[in-house]
């Protein structure tokens, strides 16, 4: 009887041991930290302009009177960001002053580290673990830090408005988690593969009754500028089945923007399509993609899933009543490019700002009714711009310190300090379990080990750029310890319950209850604590340190 193809567990082990983690040169993630400075977290969940007021900083206990506001820095992904600090020129952070900067939520940029081959990551635009980014506020001893240039020119005489901008519309699909190819028992490897992650609900020949199966997806494409350059379209579909005795076992037709794709393929593979099309072929206000499974291969399991659709197209200067908009603009022939947008909401009670993200400029604008005018200095290359209503600026209300320890308040733990040289046993736990975790550490200490008890939240900030629940934080910390600690580490013990990031209604990626209950995460789907350190110093499945866990939720 025909059935879905499965590959044997024996073959899994041979293949994966023969193909270990990519041990390319990697940073630990803490290289940007100055351990003598204090750091405060700015949690970002939406792309856009963010503002931190004097009162917020004071309420968080930041000692504004002890340093010059020109010493302030904001760090993201280990890099200092360009910021605007209102009124910093006098060297005093006054009550009417504020910090302003452009920030983005977390995507999948850091997730490539969980893949043996980073190129296998299906969708770098969507995180497997968390969509909240963390920016870090600190201050240094220098007043020469990265600042945004303010552009005040609003004399539009002699300029002709640009006719279009380059706009990107992208829809990520993430209703269902797929764990990738399975073995004869329906089990996947804990390794992340190219067909694993969050995707759309399945497109299958068994979804509908009779005949070819048709699935429509639409993506917004309003106000295409028909005389502009070609638009680019990209989408990714994965095969999510493998039918025994038949190759190829998938047949997919896609119709979109006057284009068509007719492809057959075998098993669990990604199908990425890139196409240039005329902007006139795009729909208004949206473009429809028609995915059809002809069901003509006699395959019992032709199942597919959509990852994303992205369209980059020339767009008229119309805000379409958006409160904020990101786009790019080609360089012009004059010293400045003039933009006259329409489509702003009325009445004009809200002022607007424009940021040139590429060239670090804050541009003042002039608004009249539903129109918005501004000038952007040209800079010999395409520039990324962001328009925001004043009311759409995110008012940051909380900046928790990276450390609540009164002796080292808001400072990172410097694990390169000589006091950690003799550590030979590591415990990682959650702060809510520290009372008992400390007792267990003391017990281990009494048996002859030199024990380090590490707070998992500290590790997220220091070894995963603040990305909460990211397992690479523990992996990077262990890599650091193995390199920097003088003694041999004999054990890694995790104290705290962990749920999986996907492939279950109990996942912590979208379920806030299980997110809160995931005190110490694991690694992979299905989860494996061994994978936290596998491949660091030896063969694929052998952990660098013997690893165990007490999956406790609380003291009882």
mmCIF file of C-alpha atoms in Angstrom, residues 344-353 366-371 388-392:
data_model
loop_
_atom_site.group_PDB
_atom_site.id
_atom_site.type_symbol
_atom_site.label_atom_id
_atom_site.label_comp_id
_atom_site.label_asym_id
_atom_site.label_seq_id
_atom_site.Cartn_x
_atom_site.Cartn_y
_atom_site.Cartn_z
ATOM 1 C CA UNK A 344 -2.430 62.019 4.849
ATOM 2 C CA UNK A 345 -5.376 61.852 7.199
ATOM 3 C CA UNK A 346 -7.218 65.121 7.805
ATOM 4 C CA UNK A 347 -7.655 67.434 9.600
ATOM 5 C CA UNK A 348 -3.953 68.211 9.840
ATOM 6 C CA UNK A 349 -3.681 68.227 13.625
ATOM 7 C CA UNK A 350 -0.601 66.011 13.725
ATOM 8 C CA UNK A 351 2.892 67.061 12.670
ATOM 9 C CA UNK A 352 5.246 64.635 10.924
ATOM 10 C CA UNK A 353 8.916 63.739 11.055
ATOM 11 C CA UNK A 366 5.828 71.017 6.219
ATOM 12 C CA UNK A 367 2.255 69.804 6.290
ATOM 13 C CA UNK A 368 -0.743 71.358 4.589
ATOM 14 C CA UNK A 369 -4.029 69.497 4.799
ATOM 15 C CA UNK A 370 -3.526 66.006 3.378
ATOM 16 C CA UNK A 371 -0.139 66.902 1.872
ATOM 17 C CA UNK A 388 5.990 59.141 11.171
ATOM 18 C CA UNK A 389 3.191 61.193 12.632
ATOM 19 C CA UNK A 390 4.151 62.736 15.945
ATOM 20 C CA UNK A 391 1.323 60.748 17.553
ATOM 21 C CA UNK A 392 2.779 57.479 16.212
#
